[in-house]
Tab-separated table of C-alpha atoms in Angstrom:
chain	number	residue	atom	x	y	z
A	1	MET	CA	-15.534	5.525	-43.115
A	2	PRO	CA	-12.021	3.534	-42.306
A	3	ASP	CA	-11.268	0.336	-42.382
A	4	PRO	CA	-11.731	-1.561	-38.825
A	5	ALA	CA	-8.707	-4.271	-39.969
A	6	GLY	CA	-6.452	-1.367	-41.462
A	7	VAL	CA	-6.348	1.137	-37.832
A	8	LEU	CA	-6.286	-1.709	-35.466
A	9	GLY	CA	-3.496	-3.106	-37.934
A	10	GLU	CA	-1.592	0.388	-37.326
A	11	PHE	CA	-1.188	-0.021	-33.332
A	12	TYR	CA	-0.459	-4.004	-34.080
A	13	ILE	CA	1.265	-5.338	-31.244
A	14	SER	CA	3.931	-8.787	-32.193
A	15	PHE	CA	2.917	-11.527	-30.341
A	16	TRP	CA	6.965	-11.371	-29.168
A	17	ILE	CA	6.852	-9.014	-27.052
A	18	PRO	CA	4.116	-10.286	-23.897
A	19	THR	CA	5.857	-13.450	-24.353
A	20	ALA	CA	8.880	-11.715	-23.671
A	21	VAL	CA	7.133	-9.951	-20.594
A	22	LEU	CA	5.802	-13.168	-19.275
A	23	THR	CA	9.047	-14.995	-19.716
A	24	THR	CA	10.465	-12.162	-17.526
A	25	ALA	CA	7.837	-12.035	-14.785
A	26	LEU	CA	8.024	-16.047	-14.496
A	27	VAL	CA	12.007	-15.457	-14.487
A	28	ILE	CA	11.430	-13.186	-11.491
A	29	LYS	CA	9.472	-15.702	-9.647
A	30	LEU	CA	11.460	-19.087	-10.508
A	31	PRO	CA	13.585	-18.885	-7.161
A	32	SER	CA	10.760	-18.662	-4.668
A	33	ILE	CA	8.100	-20.808	-6.339
A	34	ILE	CA	11.294	-23.781	-6.454
A	35	ARG	CA	12.479	-22.541	-2.550
A	36	LEU	CA	8.580	-22.576	-1.451
A	37	TRP	CA	6.895	-25.050	-3.972
A	38	ARG	CA	4.473	-27.038	-1.540
A	39	ASP	CA	2.922	-22.904	-1.806
A	40	PRO	CA	-0.474	-23.780	-4.003
A	41	LEU	CA	-0.363	-20.042	-4.537
A	42	LEU	CA	3.574	-20.085	-5.662
A	43	ARG	CA	2.170	-22.414	-7.585
A	44	ALA	CA	-0.925	-21.293	-9.832
A	45	VAL	CA	1.556	-18.606	-10.186
A	46	GLY	CA	4.408	-20.669	-11.811
A	47	GLY	CA	1.621	-22.753	-13.890
A	48	LEU	CA	-0.498	-20.070	-15.167
A	49	LEU	CA	2.979	-17.488	-16.367
A	50	LEU	CA	4.403	-20.176	-18.722
A	51	LEU	CA	0.891	-21.441	-20.323
A	52	GLY	CA	0.252	-17.506	-20.888
A	53	SER	CA	4.155	-17.554	-22.157
A	54	ALA	CA	3.111	-21.059	-23.913
A	55	VAL	CA	-0.267	-19.539	-24.976
A	56	PHE	CA	1.146	-16.449	-27.351
A	57	VAL	CA	4.040	-18.611	-28.384
A	58	PHE	CA	1.931	-21.421	-30.413
A	59	CYS	CA	-0.412	-19.030	-31.463
A	60	THR	CA	1.778	-17.303	-33.123
A	61	PRO	CA	0.553	-18.325	-37.072
A	62	SER	CA	4.379	-19.000	-37.635
A	63	THR	CA	5.017	-21.494	-34.874
A	64	ILE	CA	1.391	-22.340	-36.285
A	65	ALA	CA	2.040	-23.129	-39.398
A	66	ALA	CA	5.315	-25.150	-38.022
A	67	VAL	CA	3.271	-27.100	-35.618
A	68	ASN	CA	0.297	-28.763	-38.714
A	69	ARG	CA	3.380	-28.939	-40.741
A	70	TRP	CA	5.396	-31.080	-38.390
A	71	THR	CA	2.564	-33.665	-37.606
A	72	GLY	CA	0.878	-33.416	-40.952
A	73	VAL	CA	-2.474	-32.547	-39.330
A	74	PRO	CA	-4.013	-29.866	-41.393
A	75	ASN	CA	-5.183	-27.441	-38.112
A	76	ILE	CA	-3.596	-29.355	-35.558
A	77	SER	CA	-2.833	-26.776	-33.612
A	78	ALA	CA	-6.606	-25.736	-33.638
A	79	PRO	CA	-7.081	-28.090	-30.299
A	80	TRP	CA	-3.688	-27.989	-29.075
A	81	CYS	CA	-3.981	-23.818	-28.747
A	82	TYR	CA	-7.734	-24.091	-27.392
A	83	SER	CA	-6.504	-26.176	-24.529
A	84	LEU	CA	-4.156	-24.275	-23.648
A	85	LEU	CA	-5.761	-21.259	-23.103
A	86	THR	CA	-8.508	-23.204	-21.162
A	87	ALA	CA	-5.495	-24.226	-18.831
A	88	LEU	CA	-4.881	-20.884	-18.740
A	89	GLY	CA	-8.530	-20.108	-17.839
A	90	ALA	CA	-7.834	-23.424	-14.933
A	91	SER	CA	-4.649	-21.844	-13.267
A	92	CYS	CA	-6.182	-18.536	-12.865
A	93	LEU	CA	-9.099	-20.363	-11.573
A	94	LEU	CA	-6.896	-22.856	-9.090
A	95	LEU	CA	-4.287	-18.922	-8.332
A	96	ILE	CA	-7.170	-17.148	-6.466
A	97	ILE	CA	-8.015	-20.093	-4.607
A	98	ALA	CA	-5.343	-20.330	-3.361
A	99	TRP	CA	-4.804	-16.624	-3.540
A	100	ARG	CA	-8.140	-16.127	-1.226
A	101	ASN	CA	-7.219	-19.027	0.578
A	102	GLY	CA	-3.542	-19.774	1.550
A	103	LEU	CA	-1.926	-22.909	2.582
A	104	SER	CA	-3.321	-23.064	6.088
A	105	ASP	CA	-6.698	-23.176	4.477
A	106	ARG	CA	-7.329	-27.589	3.445
A	107	SER	CA	-11.111	-27.798	4.346
A	108	ALA	CA	-12.939	-29.439	2.575
A	109	ALA	CA	-14.523	-26.446	0.300
A	110	THR	CA	-11.484	-25.563	-0.795
A	111	ARG	CA	-10.363	-29.358	-2.175
A	112	ARG	CA	-13.881	-29.367	-3.570
A	113	ALA	CA	-13.281	-26.681	-5.325
A	114	ILE	CA	-10.197	-27.292	-6.457
A	115	ARG	CA	-11.159	-30.477	-8.057
A	116	TRP	CA	-13.971	-29.957	-9.881
A	117	VAL	CA	-11.826	-27.147	-11.061
A	118	ILE	CA	-9.501	-29.086	-12.404
A	119	SER	CA	-11.923	-32.095	-13.756
A	120	GLY	CA	-14.303	-29.377	-15.523
A	121	TYR	CA	-11.361	-28.291	-17.062
A	122	SER	CA	-9.913	-31.110	-17.602
A	123	ALA	CA	-12.640	-32.603	-19.420
A	124	VAL	CA	-13.019	-29.028	-21.163
A	125	ILE	CA	-10.057	-30.367	-22.999
A	126	ALA	CA	-10.833	-33.976	-23.522
A	127	THR	CA	-13.557	-32.797	-25.225
A	128	LEU	CA	-12.171	-30.317	-27.421
A	129	TRP	CA	-9.934	-32.437	-28.555
A	130	LEU	CA	-12.636	-35.157	-29.415
A	131	LEU	CA	-14.571	-32.471	-31.188
A	132	PHE	CA	-11.739	-31.840	-33.623
A	133	ALA	CA	-11.398	-35.848	-34.480
A	134	LEU	CA	-14.303	-35.349	-34.968
A	135	ALA	CA	-14.924	-32.207	-37.473
A	136	ASP	CA	-13.369	-32.200	-41.053
A	137	VAL	CA	-11.127	-29.337	-41.261
A	138	PRO	CA	-8.941	-29.997	-44.871
A	139	VAL	CA	-7.756	-26.081	-45.504
A	140	GLU	CA	-5.514	-24.482	-43.011
A	141	ARG	CA	-5.981	-21.845	-41.820
A	142	LEU	CA	-2.985	-19.210	-39.410
A	143	ARG	CA	-5.244	-16.324	-38.496
A	144	ASP	CA	-9.440	-16.949	-39.089
A	145	LEU	CA	-9.970	-20.417	-38.077
A	146	ASP	CA	-12.452	-19.722	-35.659
A	147	THR	CA	-14.796	-17.635	-38.437
A	148	TYR	CA	-13.442	-20.056	-41.491
A	149	TYR	CA	-14.651	-22.935	-39.366
A	150	ALA	CA	-17.372	-21.742	-37.562
A	151	THR	CA	-20.622	-22.811	-39.059
A	152	THR	CA	-18.485	-26.174	-39.587
A	153	PRO	CA	-20.340	-28.750	-37.337
A	154	TYR	CA	-18.426	-30.395	-34.869
A	155	MET	CA	-15.521	-27.710	-34.713
A	156	ARG	CA	-18.865	-24.957	-34.397
A	157	GLU	CA	-18.930	-26.481	-31.121
A	158	GLU	CA	-15.595	-26.787	-30.127
A	159	ILE	CA	-14.745	-23.279	-31.101
A	160	LEU	CA	-18.173	-21.917	-28.665
A	161	LEU	CA	-16.747	-24.553	-25.767
A	162	TYR	CA	-13.237	-22.949	-25.862
A	163	LEU	CA	-13.861	-19.245	-25.693
A	164	VAL	CA	-16.900	-19.753	-22.953
A	165	ALA	CA	-14.501	-22.102	-20.359
A	166	HIS	CA	-12.288	-19.910	-21.098
A	167	SER	CA	-14.966	-16.506	-20.659
A	168	LEU	CA	-16.585	-17.804	-17.799
A	169	ALA	CA	-12.681	-18.538	-15.467
A	170	CYS	CA	-12.001	-15.138	-16.428
A	171	VAL	CA	-15.525	-13.185	-15.205
A	172	ILE	CA	-14.721	-15.458	-11.857
A	173	THR	CA	-11.448	-14.419	-11.817
A	174	SER	CA	-12.151	-10.611	-12.228
A	175	ARG	CA	-14.522	-9.997	-10.749
A	176	LEU	CA	-12.749	-11.978	-7.444
A	177	ILE	CA	-9.477	-9.578	-8.110
A	178	TRP	CA	-11.464	-6.604	-8.445
A	179	ASN	CA	-13.528	-7.257	-4.743
A	180	TRP	CA	-9.879	-7.545	-3.236
A	181	VAL	CA	-8.624	-4.127	-4.621
A	182	ARG	CA	-11.637	-2.317	-2.405
A	183	THR	CA	-10.396	-4.707	0.780
A	184	GLU	CA	-8.494	-2.402	3.375
A	185	GLY	CA	-4.816	-2.682	4.482
A	186	LEU	CA	-3.765	-4.131	1.302
A	187	ASP	CA	0.339	-3.250	0.733
A	188	ALA	CA	0.534	-0.344	-1.938
A	189	TRP	CA	2.578	-1.789	-4.455
A	190	LEU	CA	-0.182	-5.454	-4.189
A	191	ARG	CA	-2.791	-2.763	-4.699
A	192	SER	CA	-1.284	-1.331	-7.813
A	193	GLY	CA	-0.417	-4.878	-9.185
A	194	LEU	CA	-3.327	-6.233	-8.438
A	195	LYS	CA	-5.537	-3.206	-10.464
A	196	LEU	CA	-2.833	-4.498	-13.519
A	197	LEU	CA	-4.323	-8.207	-13.291
A	198	GLY	CA	-7.497	-6.616	-13.134
A	199	VAL	CA	-7.484	-4.981	-16.246
A	200	GLY	CA	-5.808	-7.553	-17.189
A	201	TYR	CA	-8.276	-9.910	-16.793
A	202	VAL	CA	-10.984	-7.450	-18.280
A	203	LEU	CA	-8.703	-7.019	-21.411
A	204	ASN	CA	-8.987	-11.199	-21.414
A	205	LEU	CA	-13.013	-10.607	-21.123
A	206	ILE	CA	-12.808	-8.455	-24.477
A	207	PHE	CA	-10.964	-11.164	-26.339
A	208	ASP	CA	-13.609	-13.653	-25.485
A	209	ALA	CA	-16.785	-10.926	-26.615
A	210	ALA	CA	-14.742	-9.961	-29.863
A	211	LYS	CA	-14.407	-13.468	-30.634
A	212	LEU	CA	-17.535	-14.923	-29.656
A	213	VAL	CA	-19.353	-11.513	-32.287
A	214	ALA	CA	-17.333	-12.436	-34.936
A	215	VAL	CA	-18.317	-16.760	-34.667
A	216	ALA	CA	-22.078	-15.120	-34.029
A	217	ALA	CA	-21.612	-12.768	-37.191
A	218	ARG	CA	-20.545	-15.907	-39.306
A	219	TRP	CA	-23.588	-17.410	-37.839
A	220	ALA	CA	-26.014	-14.807	-38.626
A	221	GLY	CA	-24.383	-14.800	-42.300
A	222	ALA	CA	-22.460	-11.487	-41.537
A	223	ASP	CA	-18.731	-10.593	-41.545
A	224	LEU	CA	-16.388	-9.713	-38.428
A	225	ASP	CA	-13.709	-10.892	-39.169
A	226	TRP	CA	-11.872	-8.482	-37.889
A	227	LEU	CA	-13.295	-8.788	-34.755
A	228	SER	CA	-11.448	-11.593	-34.139
A	229	THR	CA	-7.711	-11.192	-36.456
A	230	ASP	CA	-7.417	-7.762	-35.591
A	231	LEU	CA	-9.278	-6.335	-32.268
A	232	ALA	CA	-8.832	-9.745	-30.515
A	233	PRO	CA	-5.145	-10.400	-30.225
A	234	ALA	CA	-4.366	-6.987	-29.808
A	235	ALA	CA	-6.883	-6.965	-26.683
A	236	ALA	CA	-5.405	-10.929	-25.602
A	237	ALA	CA	-1.571	-9.303	-26.268
A	238	LEU	CA	-2.237	-6.386	-23.800
A	239	SER	CA	-4.081	-7.910	-21.499
A	240	ALA	CA	-0.747	-10.092	-20.733
A	241	ILE	CA	1.461	-7.890	-20.388
A	242	ASN	CA	-0.895	-5.771	-17.613
A	243	ILE	CA	-1.128	-8.987	-16.111
A	244	ALA	CA	2.806	-10.220	-16.843
A	245	VAL	CA	3.429	-6.531	-14.727
A	246	GLY	CA	0.822	-7.255	-12.113
A	247	PHE	CA	2.467	-10.120	-11.244
A	248	ILE	CA	5.645	-8.232	-11.212
A	249	LEU	CA	5.385	-5.120	-9.857
A	250	PRO	CA	4.578	-6.358	-6.234
A	251	HIS	CA	7.621	-8.479	-5.945
A	252	VAL	CA	9.839	-5.697	-8.092
A	253	GLY	CA	8.252	-2.346	-6.450
A	254	GLN	CA	9.397	-3.966	-2.596
A	255	TYR	CA	12.715	-5.020	-3.827
A	256	LEU	CA	13.187	-0.895	-4.801
A	257	HIS	CA	11.840	0.585	-1.640
A	258	ASP	CA	13.854	-1.908	0.265
A	259	ARG	CA	16.688	-1.038	-1.641
A	260	TRP	CA	15.709	3.043	-1.485
A	261	ARG	CA	14.929	2.555	2.487
A	262	VAL	CA	18.282	1.047	2.993
A	263	ARG	CA	20.555	3.864	0.603
A	264	ILE	CA	18.171	6.959	2.629
A	265	ALA	CA	18.837	5.028	5.857
A	266	HIS	CA	22.860	5.233	5.270
A	267	ARG	CA	22.652	8.552	3.975
A	268	GLU	CA	20.688	9.707	6.684
A	269	LEU	CA	23.390	8.108	9.531
A	270	ARG	CA	26.469	10.572	7.470
A	271	PRO	CA	25.964	12.734	9.870
A	272	LEU	CA	26.998	10.948	12.976
A	273	TYR	CA	29.409	9.220	11.316
A	274	GLN	CA	31.702	11.829	10.283
A	275	LEU	CA	31.561	13.186	13.655
A	276	THR	CA	32.313	9.715	14.778
A	277	ARG	CA	35.032	9.261	12.085
A	278	THR	CA	36.783	12.575	14.413
A	279	VAL	CA	37.091	10.741	17.395
A	280	HIS	CA	38.071	7.288	16.210
A	281	GLY	CA	39.951	8.387	13.652
A	282	ASP	CA	39.299	7.016	10.858
A	283	GLY	CA	35.671	4.974	9.761
A	284	VAL	CA	34.710	1.760	8.028
A	285	PRO	CA	36.530	0.537	5.290
A	286	PHE	CA	35.850	0.266	1.952
A	287	VAL	CA	34.339	-2.651	-0.153
A	288	LEU	CA	33.739	-2.308	-3.283
A	289	ARG	CA	31.488	-5.582	-3.700
A	290	ALA	CA	29.633	-4.888	-0.584
A	291	THR	CA	26.102	-4.553	-0.851
A	292	PRO	CA	23.756	-1.976	0.809
A	293	GLU	CA	22.457	-4.033	3.964
A	294	LEU	CA	26.360	-4.137	4.697
A	295	ARG	CA	27.647	-1.256	4.207
A	296	LEU	CA	24.656	0.110	6.542
A	297	THR	CA	25.163	-2.876	8.651
A	298	ARG	CA	28.792	-1.768	9.126
A	299	ARG	CA	28.335	1.709	9.711
A	300	GLU	CA	24.894	1.252	12.242
A	301	THR	CA	27.934	-0.470	13.490
A	302	PHE	CA	30.451	1.368	13.784
A	303	ILE	CA	29.373	3.945	14.793
A	304	ARG	CA	28.170	2.415	18.342
A	305	ASP	CA	30.863	0.876	19.196
A	306	VAL	CA	32.431	4.215	18.857
A	307	LEU	CA	29.684	5.653	20.616
A	308	LEU	CA	29.439	3.160	23.476
A	309	PRO	CA	32.490	4.381	25.499
A	310	LEU	CA	32.157	7.702	24.546
A	311	THR	CA	28.944	7.609	26.389
A	312	ARG	CA	31.896	7.791	29.975
A	313	HIS	CA	32.306	11.589	28.967
A	314	ILE	CA	28.263	12.642	28.779
A	315	ASP	CA	27.433	14.956	30.767
A	316	ALA	CA	24.053	13.988	32.515
A	317	ASP	CA	23.099	16.855	34.066
A	318	LEU	CA	23.892	18.337	30.311
A	319	ASP	CA	21.525	16.055	28.579
A	320	ARG	CA	18.070	16.726	31.188
A	321	ARG	CA	18.748	20.338	30.578
A	322	ALA	CA	18.978	19.845	26.764
A	323	TYR	CA	16.123	17.749	26.925
A	324	ASP	CA	14.106	20.371	29.326
A	325	ALA	CA	15.231	23.535	27.395
A	326	ALA	CA	13.930	21.401	23.299
A	327	LEU	CA	10.389	21.742	24.955
A	328	ASP	CA	10.793	24.969	26.314
A	329	LEU	CA	11.681	25.864	22.193
A	330	GLY	CA	8.060	24.110	21.434
A	331	HIS	CA	9.363	20.741	20.100
A	332	PRO	CA	8.311	17.562	20.852
A	333	SER	CA	8.675	15.091	22.757
A	334	GLU	CA	10.821	12.755	20.332
A	335	ARG	CA	12.816	15.483	18.140
A	336	ALA	CA	13.385	17.350	21.772
A	337	ARG	CA	15.456	14.427	22.841
A	338	ALA	CA	17.002	13.828	19.930
A	339	LEU	CA	18.135	17.136	20.438
A	340	ALA	CA	19.639	16.731	23.955
A	341	PHE	CA	21.583	13.239	22.813
A	342	ALA	CA	23.132	15.537	19.890
A	343	VAL	CA	24.341	18.370	22.077
A	344	SER	CA	25.261	16.130	24.922
A	345	ILE	CA	27.789	14.718	21.966
A	346	LEU	CA	28.572	17.095	21.096
A	347	ASN	CA	30.159	17.807	24.206
A	348	ALA	CA	31.661	14.581	24.473
A	349	VAL	CA	32.899	14.838	21.653
A	350	ASP	CA	34.565	19.110	23.157
A	351	THR	CA	35.988	17.575	26.290
A	352	ARG	CA	36.831	14.096	26.289
A	353	ASP	CA	40.668	14.937	25.294
A	354	ARG	CA	40.681	17.200	28.111
A	355	THR	CA	38.858	15.089	30.918
A	356	PRO	CA	40.384	11.148	31.384
A	357	ASP	CA	38.266	8.235	30.781
A	358	PRO	CA	36.408	7.828	34.166
A	359	THR	CA	38.217	4.448	36.497
A	360	ASP	CA	35.444	3.532	38.064
A	361	THR	CA	33.187	2.003	36.252
A	362	THR	CA	30.369	1.414	38.419
A	363	ASP	CA	29.179	4.078	39.269
A	364	THR	CA	26.202	5.175	36.510
A	365	THR	CA	24.368	8.058	38.705
A	366	ASP	CA	25.790	10.924	36.736
A	367	THR	CA	25.884	8.511	33.430
A	368	PRO	CA	23.013	8.446	30.952
A	369	ASP	CA	21.388	5.581	29.798
A	370	SER	CA	23.357	4.298	26.771
A	371	THR	CA	20.189	1.940	25.125
A	372	HIS	CA	18.815	4.894	24.182
A	373	LEU	CA	21.188	6.573	22.636
A	374	LEU	CA	22.382	3.769	20.246
A	375	GLN	CA	18.450	3.062	19.689
A	376	GLU	CA	18.083	6.141	18.009
A	377	ILE	CA	21.426	6.904	15.870
A	378	GLY	CA	19.307	7.870	12.986
A	379	ALA	CA	17.557	10.598	14.256
A	380	VAL	CA	20.075	12.135	16.793
A	381	SER	CA	22.346	12.097	12.740
A	382	ARG	CA	19.205	13.845	10.961
A	383	ILE	CA	18.969	16.385	13.745
A	384	LEU	CA	23.194	16.959	13.017
A	385	ARG	CA	22.380	18.828	9.932
A	386	HIS	CA	20.322	21.342	11.417
A	387	PRO	CA	23.224	22.845	14.062
A	388	GLN	CA	21.467	25.948	14.332
A	389	GLU	CA	18.628	24.123	16.486
A	390	ILE	CA	21.238	22.391	18.086
A	391	ALA	CA	22.966	25.640	19.343
A	392	ALA	CA	19.174	27.306	20.649
A	393	VAL	CA	19.044	23.613	22.453
A	394	ARG	CA	22.653	24.449	23.914
A	395	ALA	CA	22.047	28.443	24.893
A	396	HIS	CA	18.944	27.745	25.833
A	397	ALA	CA	20.401	25.501	28.766
A	398	THR	CA	23.118	26.997	29.511
A	399	VAL	CA	20.860	29.713	30.879
A	400	ARG	CA	18.760	27.974	32.792
A	401	ALA	CA	21.870	26.670	34.183
A	402	LYS	CA	22.886	29.890	35.401
A	403	GLU	CA	19.114	30.515	36.604
A	404	VAL	CA	19.053	27.816	38.286
A	405	THR	CA	23.137	28.071	40.047
A	406	VAL	CA	21.465	31.583	40.878
A	407	LEU	CA	18.406	30.314	42.579
A	408	LEU	CA	20.868	27.704	44.652
A	409	GLU	CA	23.258	31.314	45.790
């Protein structure tokens, strides 16, 4: 039968990996936390990420040994690490309270819940230090302290207290998160982030369960220390990675989505931009350090600046006939409008050199409303990628004009 400790050892995850991921999440969130410090949700997120990073820094065996050596007190890292884990559980509950109720909720129930969490978990932390002061733990243990001292008076109660307090916080947090995941109307990035948070807290429960079973086994005279020394740390590391990525994903995902949307919009305007360049004779000057948003804005501005005077050359009758022709060819209303605009613009470009600018700009009866055209430059530009459809609409509009002429004669 394979040794569970050996099997888990092959999948060892360095504590510095989740520490790095948690720290990255904190750095990404830090500008928002500083800018909106009065928001309890962001404060709770910042506290959770900071405490999570501290847990993995101070619960690493090398750091445990350094703290013990620096203070001169054997196993002083135990109540310190237990306190960090307990505070982490409290920050989870505060996060959920802030997340569910938001900044605007100042009800008595919300304030009471926050006070209960802070006072309750503060009392737990104070009790942890009191129990450690009463316990006799002279032998330094870097990896198996929980099971080694599982039957030691006062230390036994301390170990049980921190595990129960942490488990209670994780159960409540996990349940509320999974209930939230099932809520309709959530942004896809937020839903994915919540799912990762939910998985992270379930893994936290595996950490607590492994520790509790290993300690209970010691009480019963059995030896399941591998659950505490090998399974629990692996679950904690995976939990931290999932929680950190869960916080990062909605922020980074939305950022990348917005950037991609801007780039797509910039690329979609290229056909109409190239067409308006033939009218203007020049384009938008290239700026090396311009952001994608600025480049999109400058392209949109250039197109509208060229189209606005060009609308004086648009044949309003052709515009109407092109729209009707597009409808006759089976195009939906929005696409028919874009096709009509494309036909009108192309015709205006063809005739602008032969037709002088109108001298009377007050008579707009034969000029289509340019407001709608300037608002629909994206749709018009996309239509320009389909010259066959534009040609078909233009030809059909010409046929309709001839039919009207024959009827009038």
